[in-house]
Short mmCIF file of C-alpha atoms in Angstrom, two decimals:
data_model
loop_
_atom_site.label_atom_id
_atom_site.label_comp_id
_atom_site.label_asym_id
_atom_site.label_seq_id
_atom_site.Cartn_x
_atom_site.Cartn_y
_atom_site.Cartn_z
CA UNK A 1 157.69 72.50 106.42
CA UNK A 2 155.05 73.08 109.07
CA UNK A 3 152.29 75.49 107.68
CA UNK A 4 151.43 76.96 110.66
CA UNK A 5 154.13 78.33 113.16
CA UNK A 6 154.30 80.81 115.89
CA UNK A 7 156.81 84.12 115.67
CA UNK A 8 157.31 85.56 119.40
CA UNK A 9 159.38 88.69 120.16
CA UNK A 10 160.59 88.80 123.68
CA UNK A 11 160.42 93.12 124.15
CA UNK A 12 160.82 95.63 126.80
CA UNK A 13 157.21 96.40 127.61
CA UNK A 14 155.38 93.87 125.09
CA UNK A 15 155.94 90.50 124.38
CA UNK A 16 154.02 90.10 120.30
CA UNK A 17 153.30 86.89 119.21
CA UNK A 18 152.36 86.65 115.40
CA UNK A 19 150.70 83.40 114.33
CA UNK A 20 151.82 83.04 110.76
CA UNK A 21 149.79 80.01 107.86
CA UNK A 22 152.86 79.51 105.95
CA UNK A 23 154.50 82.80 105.23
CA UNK A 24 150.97 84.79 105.72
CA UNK A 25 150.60 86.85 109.08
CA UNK A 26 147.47 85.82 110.41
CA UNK A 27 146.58 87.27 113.72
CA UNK A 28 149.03 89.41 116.40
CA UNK A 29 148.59 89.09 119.91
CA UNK A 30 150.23 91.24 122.64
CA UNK A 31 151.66 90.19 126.42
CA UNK A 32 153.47 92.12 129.02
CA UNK A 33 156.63 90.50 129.97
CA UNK A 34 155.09 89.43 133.53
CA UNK A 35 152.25 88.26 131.86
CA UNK A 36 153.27 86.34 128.89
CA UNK A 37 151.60 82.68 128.53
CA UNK A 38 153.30 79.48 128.19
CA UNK A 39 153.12 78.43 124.40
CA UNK A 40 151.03 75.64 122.87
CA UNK A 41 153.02 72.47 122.81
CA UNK A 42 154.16 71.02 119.69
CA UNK A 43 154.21 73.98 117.44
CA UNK A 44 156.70 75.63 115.57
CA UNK A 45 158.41 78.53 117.34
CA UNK A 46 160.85 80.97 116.25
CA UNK A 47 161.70 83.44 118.65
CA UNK A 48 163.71 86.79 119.07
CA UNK A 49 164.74 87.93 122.16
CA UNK A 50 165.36 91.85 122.30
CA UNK A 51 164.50 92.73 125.63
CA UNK A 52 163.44 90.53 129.17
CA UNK A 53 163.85 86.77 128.09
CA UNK A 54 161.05 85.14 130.05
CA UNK A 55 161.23 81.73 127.98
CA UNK A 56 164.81 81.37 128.12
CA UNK A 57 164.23 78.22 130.38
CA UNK A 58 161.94 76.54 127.95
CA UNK A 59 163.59 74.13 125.45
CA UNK A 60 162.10 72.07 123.06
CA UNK A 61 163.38 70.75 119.26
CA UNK A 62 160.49 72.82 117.70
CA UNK A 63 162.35 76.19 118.84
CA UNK A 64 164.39 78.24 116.90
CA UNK A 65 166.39 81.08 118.91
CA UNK A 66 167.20 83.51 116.75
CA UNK A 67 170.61 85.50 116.54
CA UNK A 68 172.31 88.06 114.97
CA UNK A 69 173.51 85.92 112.96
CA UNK A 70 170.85 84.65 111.10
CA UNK A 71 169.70 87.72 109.75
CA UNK A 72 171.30 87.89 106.22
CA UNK A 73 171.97 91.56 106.02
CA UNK A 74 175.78 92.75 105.45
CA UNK A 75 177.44 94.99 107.35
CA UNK A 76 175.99 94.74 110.70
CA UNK A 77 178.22 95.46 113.76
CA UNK A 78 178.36 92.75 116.78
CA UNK A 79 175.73 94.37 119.35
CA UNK A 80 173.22 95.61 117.04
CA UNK A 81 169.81 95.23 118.04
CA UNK A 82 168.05 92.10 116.79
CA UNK A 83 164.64 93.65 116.14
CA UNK A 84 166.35 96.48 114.41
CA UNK A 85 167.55 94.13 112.22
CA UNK A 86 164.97 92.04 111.51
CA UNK A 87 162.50 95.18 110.73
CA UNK A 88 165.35 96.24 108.28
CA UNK A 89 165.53 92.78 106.63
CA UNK A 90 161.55 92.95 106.11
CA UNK A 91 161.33 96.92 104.93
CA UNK A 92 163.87 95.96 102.08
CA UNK A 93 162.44 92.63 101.42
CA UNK A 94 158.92 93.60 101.34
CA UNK A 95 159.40 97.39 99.99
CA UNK A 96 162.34 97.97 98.46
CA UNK A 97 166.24 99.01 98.92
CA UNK A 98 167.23 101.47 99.76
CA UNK A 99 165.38 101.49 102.87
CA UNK A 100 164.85 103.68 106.24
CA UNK A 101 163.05 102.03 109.57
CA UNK A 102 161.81 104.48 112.25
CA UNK A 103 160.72 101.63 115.28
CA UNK A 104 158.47 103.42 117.49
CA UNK A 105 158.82 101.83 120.89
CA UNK A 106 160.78 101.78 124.14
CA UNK A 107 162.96 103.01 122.51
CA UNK A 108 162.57 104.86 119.10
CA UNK A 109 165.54 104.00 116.72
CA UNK A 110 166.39 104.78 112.92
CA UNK A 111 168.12 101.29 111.16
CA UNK A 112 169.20 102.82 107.44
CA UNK A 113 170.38 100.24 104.55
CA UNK A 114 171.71 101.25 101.20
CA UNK A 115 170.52 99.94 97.95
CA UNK A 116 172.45 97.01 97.63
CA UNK A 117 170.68 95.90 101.50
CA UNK A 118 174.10 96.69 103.35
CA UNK A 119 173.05 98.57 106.85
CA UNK A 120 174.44 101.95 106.53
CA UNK A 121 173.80 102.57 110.29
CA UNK A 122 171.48 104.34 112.48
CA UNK A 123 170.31 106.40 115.93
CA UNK A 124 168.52 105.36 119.36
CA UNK A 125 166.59 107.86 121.26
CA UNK A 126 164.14 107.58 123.91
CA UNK A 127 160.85 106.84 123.02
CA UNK A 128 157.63 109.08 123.71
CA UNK A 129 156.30 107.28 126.57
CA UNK A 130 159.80 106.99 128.17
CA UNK A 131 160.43 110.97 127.62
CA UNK A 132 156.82 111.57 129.01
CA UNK A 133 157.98 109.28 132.21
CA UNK A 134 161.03 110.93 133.05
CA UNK A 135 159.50 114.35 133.36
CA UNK A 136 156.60 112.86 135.34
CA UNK A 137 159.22 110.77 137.73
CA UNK A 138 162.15 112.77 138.16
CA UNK A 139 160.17 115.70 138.69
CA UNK A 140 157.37 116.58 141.81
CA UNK A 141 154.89 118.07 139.46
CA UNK A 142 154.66 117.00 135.87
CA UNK A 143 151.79 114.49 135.19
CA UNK A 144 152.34 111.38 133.19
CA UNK A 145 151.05 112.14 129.67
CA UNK A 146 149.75 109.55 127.09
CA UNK A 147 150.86 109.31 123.61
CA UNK A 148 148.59 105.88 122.58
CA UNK A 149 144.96 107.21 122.61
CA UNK A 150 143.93 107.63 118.97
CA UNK A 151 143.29 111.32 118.07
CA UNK A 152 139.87 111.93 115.91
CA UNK A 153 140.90 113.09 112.61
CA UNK A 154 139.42 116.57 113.05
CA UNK A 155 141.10 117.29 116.25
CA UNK A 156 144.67 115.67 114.47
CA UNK A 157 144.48 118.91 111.84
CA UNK A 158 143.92 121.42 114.75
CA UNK A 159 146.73 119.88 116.88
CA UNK A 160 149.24 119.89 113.95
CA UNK A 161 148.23 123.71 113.50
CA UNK A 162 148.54 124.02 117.75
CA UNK A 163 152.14 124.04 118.74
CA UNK A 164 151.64 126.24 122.68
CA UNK A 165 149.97 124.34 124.78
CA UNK A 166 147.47 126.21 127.20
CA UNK A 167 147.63 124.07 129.76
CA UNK A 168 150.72 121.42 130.94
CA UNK A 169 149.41 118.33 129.77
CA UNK A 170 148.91 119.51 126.38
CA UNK A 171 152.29 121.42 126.75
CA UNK A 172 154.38 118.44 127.63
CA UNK A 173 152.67 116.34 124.85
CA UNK A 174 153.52 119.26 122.08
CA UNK A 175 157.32 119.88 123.28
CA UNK A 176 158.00 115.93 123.08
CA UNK A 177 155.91 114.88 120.18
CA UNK A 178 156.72 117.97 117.92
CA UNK A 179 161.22 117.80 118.75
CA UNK A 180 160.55 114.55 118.18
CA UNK A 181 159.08 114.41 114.84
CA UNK A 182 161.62 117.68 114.06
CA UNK A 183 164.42 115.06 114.87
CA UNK A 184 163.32 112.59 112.48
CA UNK A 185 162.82 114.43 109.85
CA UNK A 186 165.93 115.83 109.87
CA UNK A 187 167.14 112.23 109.99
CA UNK A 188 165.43 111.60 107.26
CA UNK A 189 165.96 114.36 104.92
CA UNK A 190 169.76 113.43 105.63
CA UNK A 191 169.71 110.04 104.68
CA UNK A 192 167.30 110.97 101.58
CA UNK A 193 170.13 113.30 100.31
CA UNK A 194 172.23 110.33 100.34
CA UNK A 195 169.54 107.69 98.93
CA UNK A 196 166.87 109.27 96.98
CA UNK A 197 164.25 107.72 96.34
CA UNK A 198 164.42 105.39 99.10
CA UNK A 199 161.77 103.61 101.36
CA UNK A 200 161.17 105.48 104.50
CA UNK A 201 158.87 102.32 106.77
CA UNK A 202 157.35 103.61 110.15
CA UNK A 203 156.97 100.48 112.52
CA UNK A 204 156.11 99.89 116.16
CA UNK A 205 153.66 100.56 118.52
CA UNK A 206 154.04 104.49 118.36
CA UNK A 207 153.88 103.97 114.37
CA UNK A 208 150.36 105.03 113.85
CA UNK A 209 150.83 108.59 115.33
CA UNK A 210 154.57 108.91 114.22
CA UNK A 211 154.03 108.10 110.65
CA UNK A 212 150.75 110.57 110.59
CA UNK A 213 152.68 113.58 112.21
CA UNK A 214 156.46 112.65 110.25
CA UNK A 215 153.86 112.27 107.05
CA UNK A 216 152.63 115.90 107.51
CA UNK A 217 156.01 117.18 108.78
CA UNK A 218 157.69 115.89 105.37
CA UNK A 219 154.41 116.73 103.20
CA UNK A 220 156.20 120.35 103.75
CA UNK A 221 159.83 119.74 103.77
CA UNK A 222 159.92 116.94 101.42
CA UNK A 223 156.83 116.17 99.93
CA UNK A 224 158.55 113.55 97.58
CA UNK A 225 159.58 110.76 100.19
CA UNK A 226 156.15 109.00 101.47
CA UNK A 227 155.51 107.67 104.42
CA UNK A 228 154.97 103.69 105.02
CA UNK A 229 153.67 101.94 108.26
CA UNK A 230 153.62 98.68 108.44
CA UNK A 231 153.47 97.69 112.55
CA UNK A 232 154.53 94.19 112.39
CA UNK A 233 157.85 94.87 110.54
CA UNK A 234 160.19 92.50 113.00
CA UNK A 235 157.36 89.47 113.02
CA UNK A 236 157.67 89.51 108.58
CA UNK A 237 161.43 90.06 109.78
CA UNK A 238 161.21 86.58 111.54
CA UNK A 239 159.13 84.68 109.04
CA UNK A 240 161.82 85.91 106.04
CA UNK A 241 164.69 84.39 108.06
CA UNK A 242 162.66 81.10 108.43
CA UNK A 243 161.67 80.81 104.77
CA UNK A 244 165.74 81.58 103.97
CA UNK A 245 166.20 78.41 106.61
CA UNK A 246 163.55 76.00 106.05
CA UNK A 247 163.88 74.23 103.48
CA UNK A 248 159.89 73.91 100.99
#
């Protein structure tokens, strides 16, 4: 068994390749789809395609394609997202069962499994950046407003205390990012009455500013379920499935 392989998810805006030393995640590097590099020859490759396939040409004995299938999690229905099964896999694997995964991206979806690891089902809604680019494209005025820049600690505490925004960028980027959160936390305190207790795991590339403004949201509603991120949930996803398939 090789000790050093390459995980790649093919996504809708990024492609993430995580080079993994055995089991260990070792470094994670980002592409866009139009952009992505051809891989290094002769290495291990295990690969989950969840959005534009741009290596589907490629074939080579050291690749592993990834399905559905593979992904030993019960009760999954036929069409379910890959990644959102593969971050579910890792949340209970790595944190415990039951579990909840909020996956921050294109397009931000909840993946729930009960305690015994059997998916319990879920929601898809848009994600922040795709909200913030329908207003800006479907209407004449509205800019484009951007939800990665990192917000300085001291100005995160003011802007969880401002909810009107005084002028329309910082309006559009309250009304999304504060429904939002609203939404998920009613998800959450939902599936909590069902599975107390549970692991609630933040993932993506929205996590760091979702799980900060869902922590504070729930630090008032329901102080007792905490938080997790952990933004590389569907590459650990990947590398469990390989150490359930590759034999030591």
């Amino acid at each position: 068994m090789p000790q050093e392989w390459l995980a790649i998810i093919e996504g809708n805006t990024h492609h993430r390749w995580g080079w993994f030393r055995a089991n260990q995640l070792q470094k994670v590097e980002a592409f866009s789809p139009l952009e992505a590099p051809d891989w290094p020859e002769n290495q291990e490759i295990w690969l989950a395609s969840v959005g534009r396939p741009v290596y589907q040409r490629i074939t080579s004995q050291q690749i592993v394609r990834l399905q559905l299938s593979d992904v030993p999690l019960a009760g999954l229905y036929a069409n379910l997202g890959l990644d959102r099964a593969l971050a579910l896999l890792a949340a209970g694997w790595r944190y415990s069962w039951p579990s909840l995964v909020i996956d921050g991206g294109t397009a931000l979806t909840l993946t729930a499994a009960d305690g015994k690891g059997r998916f319990v089902g879920g929601a898809i809604l848009p994600g922040l950046a795709l909200q913030a680019r329908a207003l800006h494209e479907y209407t004449v005025a509205l800019p484009n407003v951007d939800f990665t820049a990192d917000i300085p600690e001291g100005e995160w505490r003011v802007a969880c205390k401002t909810r009107w925004g005084m002028n329309t960028q910082d309006a559009i980027h309250s009304g999304i990012l504060r429904t939002v959160v609203a939404g998920l936390a009613d998800f959450v305190q939902d599936w909590w009455g069902s599975y107390p207790n549970g692991c609630l795991v933040v993932t993506g590339g929205d996590s760091p500013l979702l799980s900060r403004w869902l922590g504070w949201h729930l630090s008032n509603t329901l102080p007792q379920c905490q938080v997790q991120r952990d933004p590389d949930l569907v590459l650990q996803g990947i590398a469990i499935c390989r150490a359930n398939k590759v034999p030591p």
